[in-house]
Short mmCIF file of C-alpha atoms and ligand atoms in Angstrom, two decimals:
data_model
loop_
_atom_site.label_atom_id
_atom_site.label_comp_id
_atom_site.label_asym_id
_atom_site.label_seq_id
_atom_site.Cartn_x
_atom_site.Cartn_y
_atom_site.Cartn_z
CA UNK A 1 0.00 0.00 0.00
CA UNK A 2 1.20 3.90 0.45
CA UNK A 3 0.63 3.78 -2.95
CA UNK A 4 0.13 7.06 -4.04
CA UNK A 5 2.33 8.85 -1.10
CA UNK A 6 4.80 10.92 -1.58
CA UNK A 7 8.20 10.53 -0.49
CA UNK A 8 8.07 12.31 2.18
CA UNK A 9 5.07 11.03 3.50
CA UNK A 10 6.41 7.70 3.39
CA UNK A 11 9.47 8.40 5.43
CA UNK A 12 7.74 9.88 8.42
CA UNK A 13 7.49 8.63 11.77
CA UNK A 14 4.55 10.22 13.26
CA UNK A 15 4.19 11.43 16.96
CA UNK A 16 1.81 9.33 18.69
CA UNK A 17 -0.14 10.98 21.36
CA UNK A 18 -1.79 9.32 24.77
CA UNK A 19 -4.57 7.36 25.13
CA UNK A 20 -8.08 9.45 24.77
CA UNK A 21 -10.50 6.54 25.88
CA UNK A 22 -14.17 6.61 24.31
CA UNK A 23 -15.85 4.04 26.08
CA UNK A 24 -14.74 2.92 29.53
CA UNK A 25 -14.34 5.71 32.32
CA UNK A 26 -11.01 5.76 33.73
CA UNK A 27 -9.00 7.44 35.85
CA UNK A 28 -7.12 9.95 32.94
CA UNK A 29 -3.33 9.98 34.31
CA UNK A 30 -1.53 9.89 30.70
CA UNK A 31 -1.19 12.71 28.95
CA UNK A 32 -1.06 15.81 32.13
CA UNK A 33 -3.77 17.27 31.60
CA UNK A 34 -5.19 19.31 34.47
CA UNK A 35 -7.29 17.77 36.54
CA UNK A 36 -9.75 21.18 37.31
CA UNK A 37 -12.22 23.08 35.27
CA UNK A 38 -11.05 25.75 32.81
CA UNK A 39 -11.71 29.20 34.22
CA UNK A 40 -14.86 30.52 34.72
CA UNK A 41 -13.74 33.52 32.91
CA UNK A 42 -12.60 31.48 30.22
CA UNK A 43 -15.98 29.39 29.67
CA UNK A 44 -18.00 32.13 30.15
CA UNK A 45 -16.03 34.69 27.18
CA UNK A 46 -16.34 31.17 24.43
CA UNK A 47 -20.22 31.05 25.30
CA UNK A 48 -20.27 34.78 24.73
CA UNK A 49 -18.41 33.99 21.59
CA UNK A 50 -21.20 32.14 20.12
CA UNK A 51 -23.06 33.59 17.57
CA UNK A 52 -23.80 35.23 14.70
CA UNK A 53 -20.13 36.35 13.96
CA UNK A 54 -18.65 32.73 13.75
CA UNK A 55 -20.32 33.63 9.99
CA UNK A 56 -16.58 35.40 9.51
CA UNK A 57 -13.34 34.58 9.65
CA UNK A 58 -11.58 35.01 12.66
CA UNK A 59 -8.48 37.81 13.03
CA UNK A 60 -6.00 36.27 11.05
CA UNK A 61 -3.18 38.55 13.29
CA UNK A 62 -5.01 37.81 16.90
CA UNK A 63 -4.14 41.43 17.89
CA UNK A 64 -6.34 41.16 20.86
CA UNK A 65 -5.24 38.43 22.01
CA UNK A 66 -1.79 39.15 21.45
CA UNK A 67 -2.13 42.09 22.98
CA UNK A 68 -3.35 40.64 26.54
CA UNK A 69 -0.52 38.11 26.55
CA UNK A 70 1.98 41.24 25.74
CA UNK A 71 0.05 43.00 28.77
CA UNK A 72 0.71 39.73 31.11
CA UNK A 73 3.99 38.91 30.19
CA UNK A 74 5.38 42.87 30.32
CA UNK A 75 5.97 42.59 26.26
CA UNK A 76 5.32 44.29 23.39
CA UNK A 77 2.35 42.84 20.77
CA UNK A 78 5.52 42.39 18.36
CA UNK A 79 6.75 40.10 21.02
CA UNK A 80 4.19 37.07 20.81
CA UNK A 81 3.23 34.63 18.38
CA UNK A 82 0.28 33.19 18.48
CA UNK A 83 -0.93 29.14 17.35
CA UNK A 84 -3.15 26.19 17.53
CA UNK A 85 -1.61 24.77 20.85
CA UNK A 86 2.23 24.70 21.37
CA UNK A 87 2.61 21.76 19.04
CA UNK A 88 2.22 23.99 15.80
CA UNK A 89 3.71 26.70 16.81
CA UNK A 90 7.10 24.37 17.75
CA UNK A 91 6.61 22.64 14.23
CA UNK A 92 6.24 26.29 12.88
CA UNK A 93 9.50 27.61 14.82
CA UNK A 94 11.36 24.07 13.39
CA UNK A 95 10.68 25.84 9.95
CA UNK A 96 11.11 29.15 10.67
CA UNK A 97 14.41 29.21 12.53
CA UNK A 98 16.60 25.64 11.77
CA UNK A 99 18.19 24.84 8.23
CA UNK A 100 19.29 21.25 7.46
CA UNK A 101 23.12 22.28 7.40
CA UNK A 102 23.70 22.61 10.37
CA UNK A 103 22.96 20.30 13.54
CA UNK A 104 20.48 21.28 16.02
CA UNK A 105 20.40 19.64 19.82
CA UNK A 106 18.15 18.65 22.13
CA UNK A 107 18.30 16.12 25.15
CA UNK A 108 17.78 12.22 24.57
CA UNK A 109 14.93 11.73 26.94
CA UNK A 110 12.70 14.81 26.42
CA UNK A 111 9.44 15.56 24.75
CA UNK A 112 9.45 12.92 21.54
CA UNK A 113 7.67 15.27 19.10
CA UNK A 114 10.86 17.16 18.94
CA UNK A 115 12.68 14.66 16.52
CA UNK A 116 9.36 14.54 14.50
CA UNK A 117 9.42 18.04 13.71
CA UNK A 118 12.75 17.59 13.17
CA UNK A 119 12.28 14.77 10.17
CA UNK A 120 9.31 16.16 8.94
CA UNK A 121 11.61 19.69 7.97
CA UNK A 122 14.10 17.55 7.21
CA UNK A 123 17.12 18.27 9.37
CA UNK A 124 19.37 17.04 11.34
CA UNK A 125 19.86 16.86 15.03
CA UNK A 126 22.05 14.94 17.70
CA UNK A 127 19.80 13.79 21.05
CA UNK A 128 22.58 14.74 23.65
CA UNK A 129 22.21 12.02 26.57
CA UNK A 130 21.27 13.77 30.02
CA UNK A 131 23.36 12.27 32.89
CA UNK A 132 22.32 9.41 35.22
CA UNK A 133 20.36 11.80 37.12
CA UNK A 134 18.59 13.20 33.88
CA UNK A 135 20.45 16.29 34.56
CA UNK A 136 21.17 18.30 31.25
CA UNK A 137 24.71 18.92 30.76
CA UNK A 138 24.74 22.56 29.85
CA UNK A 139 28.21 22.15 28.66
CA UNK A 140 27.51 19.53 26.04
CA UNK A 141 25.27 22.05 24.46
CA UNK A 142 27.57 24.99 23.92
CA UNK A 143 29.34 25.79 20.38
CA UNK A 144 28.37 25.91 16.25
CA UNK A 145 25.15 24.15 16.69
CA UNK A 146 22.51 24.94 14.33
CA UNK A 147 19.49 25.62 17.32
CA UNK A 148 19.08 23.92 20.87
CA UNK A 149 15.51 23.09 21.44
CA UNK A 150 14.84 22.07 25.57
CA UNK A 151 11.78 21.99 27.38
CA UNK A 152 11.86 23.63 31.21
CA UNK A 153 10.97 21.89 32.99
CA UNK A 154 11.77 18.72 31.14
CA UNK A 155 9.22 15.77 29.69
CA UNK A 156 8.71 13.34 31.08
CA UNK A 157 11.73 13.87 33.35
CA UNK A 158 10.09 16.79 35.43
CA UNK A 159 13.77 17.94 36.30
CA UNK A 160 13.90 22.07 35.89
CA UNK A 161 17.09 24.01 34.69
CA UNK A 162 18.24 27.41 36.13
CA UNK A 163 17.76 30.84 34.22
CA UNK A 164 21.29 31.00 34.97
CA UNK A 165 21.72 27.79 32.97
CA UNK A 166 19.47 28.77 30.26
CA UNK A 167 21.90 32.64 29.82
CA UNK A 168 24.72 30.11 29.70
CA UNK A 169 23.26 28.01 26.92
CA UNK A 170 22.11 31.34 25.25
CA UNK A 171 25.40 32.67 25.46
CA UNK A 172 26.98 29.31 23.82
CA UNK A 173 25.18 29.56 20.84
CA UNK A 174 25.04 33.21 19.64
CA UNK A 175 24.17 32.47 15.89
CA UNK A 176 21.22 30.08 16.92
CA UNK A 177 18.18 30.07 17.99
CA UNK A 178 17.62 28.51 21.67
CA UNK A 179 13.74 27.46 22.36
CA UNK A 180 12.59 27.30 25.54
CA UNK A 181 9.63 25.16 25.97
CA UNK A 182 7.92 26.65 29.38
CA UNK A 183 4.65 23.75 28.80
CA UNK A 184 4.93 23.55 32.13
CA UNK A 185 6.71 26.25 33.97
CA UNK A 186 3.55 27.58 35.63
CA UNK A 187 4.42 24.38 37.93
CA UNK A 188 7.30 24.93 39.90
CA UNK A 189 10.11 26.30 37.42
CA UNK A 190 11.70 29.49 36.69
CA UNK A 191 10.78 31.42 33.50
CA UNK A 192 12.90 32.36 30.99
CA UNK A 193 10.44 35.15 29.32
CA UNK A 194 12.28 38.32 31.44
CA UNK A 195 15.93 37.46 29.59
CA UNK A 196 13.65 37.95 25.60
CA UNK A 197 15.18 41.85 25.92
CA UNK A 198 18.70 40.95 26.45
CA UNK A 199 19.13 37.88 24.05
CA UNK A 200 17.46 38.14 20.63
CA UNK A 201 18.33 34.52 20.29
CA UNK A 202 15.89 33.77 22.77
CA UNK A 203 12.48 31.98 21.79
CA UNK A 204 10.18 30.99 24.86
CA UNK A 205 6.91 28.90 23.99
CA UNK A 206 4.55 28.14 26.29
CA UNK A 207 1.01 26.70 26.09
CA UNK A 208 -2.89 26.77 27.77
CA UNK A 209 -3.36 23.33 28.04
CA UNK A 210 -1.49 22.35 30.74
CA UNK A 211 -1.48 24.75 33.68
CA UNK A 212 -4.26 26.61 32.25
CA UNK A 213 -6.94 23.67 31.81
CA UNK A 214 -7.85 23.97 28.18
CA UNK A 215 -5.88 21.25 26.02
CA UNK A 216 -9.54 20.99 24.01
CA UNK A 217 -8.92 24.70 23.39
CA UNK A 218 -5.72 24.03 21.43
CA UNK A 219 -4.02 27.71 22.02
CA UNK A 220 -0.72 28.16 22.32
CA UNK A 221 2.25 31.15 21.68
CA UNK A 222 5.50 31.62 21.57
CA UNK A 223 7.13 35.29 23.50
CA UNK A 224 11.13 36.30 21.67
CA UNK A 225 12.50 39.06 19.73
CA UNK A 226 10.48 41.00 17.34
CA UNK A 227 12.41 39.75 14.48
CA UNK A 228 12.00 36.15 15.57
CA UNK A 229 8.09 36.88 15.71
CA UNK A 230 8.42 38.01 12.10
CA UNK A 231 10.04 35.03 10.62
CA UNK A 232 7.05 32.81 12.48
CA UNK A 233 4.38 34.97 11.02
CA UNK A 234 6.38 34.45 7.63
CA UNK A 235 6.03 30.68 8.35
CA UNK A 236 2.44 30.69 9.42
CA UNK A 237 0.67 33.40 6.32
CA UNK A 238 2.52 30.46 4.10
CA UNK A 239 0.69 27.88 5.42
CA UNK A 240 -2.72 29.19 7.08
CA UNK A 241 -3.87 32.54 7.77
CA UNK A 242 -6.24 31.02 10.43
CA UNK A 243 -4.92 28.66 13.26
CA UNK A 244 -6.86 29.97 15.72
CA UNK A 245 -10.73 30.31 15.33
CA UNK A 246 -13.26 33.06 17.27
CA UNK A 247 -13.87 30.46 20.36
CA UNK A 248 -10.62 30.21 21.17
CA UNK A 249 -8.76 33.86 20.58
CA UNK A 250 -12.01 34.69 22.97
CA UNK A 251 -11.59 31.87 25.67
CA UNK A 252 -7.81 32.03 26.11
CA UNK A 253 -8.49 35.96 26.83
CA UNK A 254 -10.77 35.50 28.85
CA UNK A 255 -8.33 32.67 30.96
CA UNK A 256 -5.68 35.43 30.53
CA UNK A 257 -7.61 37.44 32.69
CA UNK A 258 -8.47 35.14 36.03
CA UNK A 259 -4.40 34.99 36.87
CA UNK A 260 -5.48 33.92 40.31
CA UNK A 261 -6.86 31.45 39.08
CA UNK A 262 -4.45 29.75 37.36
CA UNK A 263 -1.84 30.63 40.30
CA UNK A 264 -4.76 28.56 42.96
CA UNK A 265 -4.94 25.99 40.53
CA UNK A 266 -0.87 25.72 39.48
CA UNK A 267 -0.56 26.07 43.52
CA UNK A 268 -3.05 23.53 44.08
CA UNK A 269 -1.49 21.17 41.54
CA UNK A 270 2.07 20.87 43.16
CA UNK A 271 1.35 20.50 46.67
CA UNK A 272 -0.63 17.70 45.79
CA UNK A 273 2.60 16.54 43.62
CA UNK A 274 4.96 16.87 46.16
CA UNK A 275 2.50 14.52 48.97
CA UNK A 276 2.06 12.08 46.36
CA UNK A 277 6.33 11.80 46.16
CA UNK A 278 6.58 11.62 49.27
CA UNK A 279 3.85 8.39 49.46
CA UNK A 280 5.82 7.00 46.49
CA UNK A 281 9.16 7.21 47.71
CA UNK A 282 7.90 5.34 51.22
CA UNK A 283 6.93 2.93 48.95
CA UNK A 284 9.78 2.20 47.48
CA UNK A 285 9.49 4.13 44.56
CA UNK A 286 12.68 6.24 42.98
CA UNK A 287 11.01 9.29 41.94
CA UNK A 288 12.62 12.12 39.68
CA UNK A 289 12.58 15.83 41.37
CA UNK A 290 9.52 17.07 39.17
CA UNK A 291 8.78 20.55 38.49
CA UNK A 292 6.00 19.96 36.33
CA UNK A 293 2.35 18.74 36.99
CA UNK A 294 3.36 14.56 36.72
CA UNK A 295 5.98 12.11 38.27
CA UNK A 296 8.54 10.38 36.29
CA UNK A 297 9.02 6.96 38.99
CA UNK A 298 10.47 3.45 38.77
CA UNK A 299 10.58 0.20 41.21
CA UNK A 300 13.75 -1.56 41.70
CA UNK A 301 11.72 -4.77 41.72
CA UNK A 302 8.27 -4.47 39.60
CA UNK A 303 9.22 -3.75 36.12
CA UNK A 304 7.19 -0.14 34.49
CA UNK A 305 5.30 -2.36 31.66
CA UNK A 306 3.66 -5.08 34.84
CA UNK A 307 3.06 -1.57 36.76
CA UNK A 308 1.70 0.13 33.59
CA UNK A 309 -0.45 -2.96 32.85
CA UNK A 310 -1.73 -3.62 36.07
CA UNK A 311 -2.70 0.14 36.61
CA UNK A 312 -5.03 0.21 33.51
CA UNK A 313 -6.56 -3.14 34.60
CA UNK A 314 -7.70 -1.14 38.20
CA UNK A 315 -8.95 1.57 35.68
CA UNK A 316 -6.03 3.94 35.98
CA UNK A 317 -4.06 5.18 32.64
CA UNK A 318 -0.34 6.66 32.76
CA UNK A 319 1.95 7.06 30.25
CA UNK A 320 4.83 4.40 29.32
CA UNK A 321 7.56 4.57 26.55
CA UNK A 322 9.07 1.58 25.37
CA UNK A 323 12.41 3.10 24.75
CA UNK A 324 16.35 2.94 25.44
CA UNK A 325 17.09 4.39 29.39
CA UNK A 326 13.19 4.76 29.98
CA UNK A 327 11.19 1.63 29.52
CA UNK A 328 11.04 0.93 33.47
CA UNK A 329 9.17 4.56 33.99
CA UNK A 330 6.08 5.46 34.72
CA UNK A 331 5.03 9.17 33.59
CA UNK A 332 2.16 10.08 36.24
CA UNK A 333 -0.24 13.05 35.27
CA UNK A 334 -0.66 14.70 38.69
CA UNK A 335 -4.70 14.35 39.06
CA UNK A 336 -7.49 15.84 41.78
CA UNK A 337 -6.23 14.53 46.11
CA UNK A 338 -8.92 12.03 45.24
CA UNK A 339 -7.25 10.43 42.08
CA UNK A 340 -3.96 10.75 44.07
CA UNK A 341 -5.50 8.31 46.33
CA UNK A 342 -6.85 5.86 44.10
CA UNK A 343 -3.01 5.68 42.27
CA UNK A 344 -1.16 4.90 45.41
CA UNK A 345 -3.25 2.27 46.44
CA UNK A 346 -3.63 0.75 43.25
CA UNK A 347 0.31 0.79 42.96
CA UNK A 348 0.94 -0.50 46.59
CA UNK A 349 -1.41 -3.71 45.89
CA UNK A 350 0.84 -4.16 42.92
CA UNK A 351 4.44 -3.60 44.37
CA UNK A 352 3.43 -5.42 47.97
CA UNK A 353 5.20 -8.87 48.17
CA UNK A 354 3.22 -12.19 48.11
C1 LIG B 401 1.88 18.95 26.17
C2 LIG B 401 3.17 19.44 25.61
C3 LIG B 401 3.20 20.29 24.51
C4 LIG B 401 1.99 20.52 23.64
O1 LIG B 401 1.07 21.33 24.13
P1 LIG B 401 -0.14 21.84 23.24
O2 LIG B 401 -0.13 23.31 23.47
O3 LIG B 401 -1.35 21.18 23.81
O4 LIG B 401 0.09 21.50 21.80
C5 LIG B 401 4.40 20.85 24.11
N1 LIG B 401 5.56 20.55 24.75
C6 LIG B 401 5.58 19.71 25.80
C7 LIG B 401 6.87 19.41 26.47
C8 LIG B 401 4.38 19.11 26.24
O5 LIG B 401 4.41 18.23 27.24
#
């Protein structure tokens, strides 16, 4: 078959994304989403948005929008870029910033869409192994590289970098372009959005799915130098003048708005992160220092596929990657106190000794 693909087409390897189950109800610990309700705020500026004027096209420049993110990140409308959840505006920064002759870097264990974009624009990047500890070594990052793509903090390992690491990784690559991917700084790590003035270098994407509680909203941006906004709207007017329809540019306002919110919520989110660690590790667990709203864990006895297996039989999905240096991990979406519950004592049944 493939018969009448192209090429290019053929040679993909496509992302695949975590279990969305249609039929049974189960405990939803797989791909971090947040466990709360959008903001009211949020829901209540979409259901405003409905009517009549879904007839036109949205803005195709989301100058409102882009103006309240300017307003709550202290930048200039020039400043932000604006896209159908992070994911396109990553695949659109892969195209806008990265050429295939020269090699761009990004950790071995991070977020696995990266080499995707990577083949799909055809270039070519070296996975730089993180140390034992799935620290990033900084230095193994510095010199002629074509771009450096990290997330802070890191997927699925949770660990956070410094801004005092991320200057020195800027400073190591002054002809490239350094993205920061902040999915899921709101959590626990430090942003890199106030160093965009001093390093035009600098591109910072972050997202409303996660820490915000609307992945079904699909909005997402990227905050950098003016110039580096221009070559993304370059990128995006070639390929669709509308990413983001009327329901969304109006709900992610509107969750732009209720900050405290999304602080409570963030807040909320990794207390109930740090407890559940805690339980693990008196378990027996090893469990990565996680920044971010999930737990990267192992068991030195039970291997991560029984765990993984034995989980979704008690109704409870989490995330497992059947790769080199990860396949005895668990990624765990941090959920409600309630689901927190229900995970520990589903695990301890499975780890406790005949
Ligand atoms: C979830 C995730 C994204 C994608 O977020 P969307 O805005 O929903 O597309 C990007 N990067 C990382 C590291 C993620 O975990």
């Amino acid at each position: 078959m493939k018969e009448f693909w192209s090429k290019r087409a053929k040679a993909l390897t496509p992302y695949i994304p975590g279990e969305q189950p249609r039929e049974r109800k189960f405990i939803k610990l797989n791909t971090n989403e947040n466990p709360y309700p959008p903001s009211q705020m949020a829901l209540a500026a979409i259901r405003e948005a409905v009517g009549e004027s879904l007839r036109l096209y949205p803005d195709p420049e989301c100058t409102s929008l882009r103006e309240t993110l300017a307003a709550t990140f202290g930048l200039k409308p020039n400043q932000v870029f604006v896209g159908n959840g992070s994911d396109e505006v990553l695949a659109m920064s892969f195209q806008a910033f990265f050429d295939p002759e020269r090699t761009i870097l990004f950790p071995d264990i991070t977020y696995s869409f990266y080499p995707v974009f990577a083949d799909l624009c055809g270039l070519n990047y070296r996975e730089v192994p993180l140390d034992e500890c799935f620290g990033l070594p900084v230095e193994e990052f510095l010199g002629n590289n074509g771009g450096v793509v990290i997330a802070n903090p890191n997927a699925p390992t949770g660990r956070a970098l410094s801004l005092c690491h991320i200057r020195t990784l800027l400073e190591g690559n002054p002809d490239a372009v350094v993205i920061v991917d902040e999915t899921y700084v709101d959590f626990g790590a430090q942003s890199a959005v106030p160093l965009i003035d001093s390093y035009p270098n600098l591109l910072v994407v972050q997202t409303m799915s996660k820490s915000r509680a609307l992945a079904g909203l699909r909005v997402g941006f990227a905050l950098g130098n003016a110039d580096l906004i221009n070559a993304l709207n370059s990128v995006k007017n070639s390929f669709n003048s509308y990413t983001l329809d009327r329901l969304a540019l109006a709900g992610a306002e509107g969750a732009l708005r209720d900050g405290a919110y999304l602080r409570a919520i963030a807040m909320k989110i990794s207390s109930t992160r740090d407890c559940t660690a805690d339980r693990l590790k008196r378990m027996g667990f090893e469990v990565s220092d996680s920044a971010g709203n999930f737990l990267f864990i192992s068991h030195p006895e039970v291997p991560a596929k029984t765990l993984l297996d034995g989980l979704r039989e008690r109704g409870i999905l989490v995330r497992w990657w059947d790769k080199p240096r990860i396949s005895n991990y668990l990624r765990i979406t941090v959920g409600t106190d309630e689901e927190m519950e229900a995970l520990c004592q589903a695990l301890s049944q499975l780890v406790a000794k005949e």
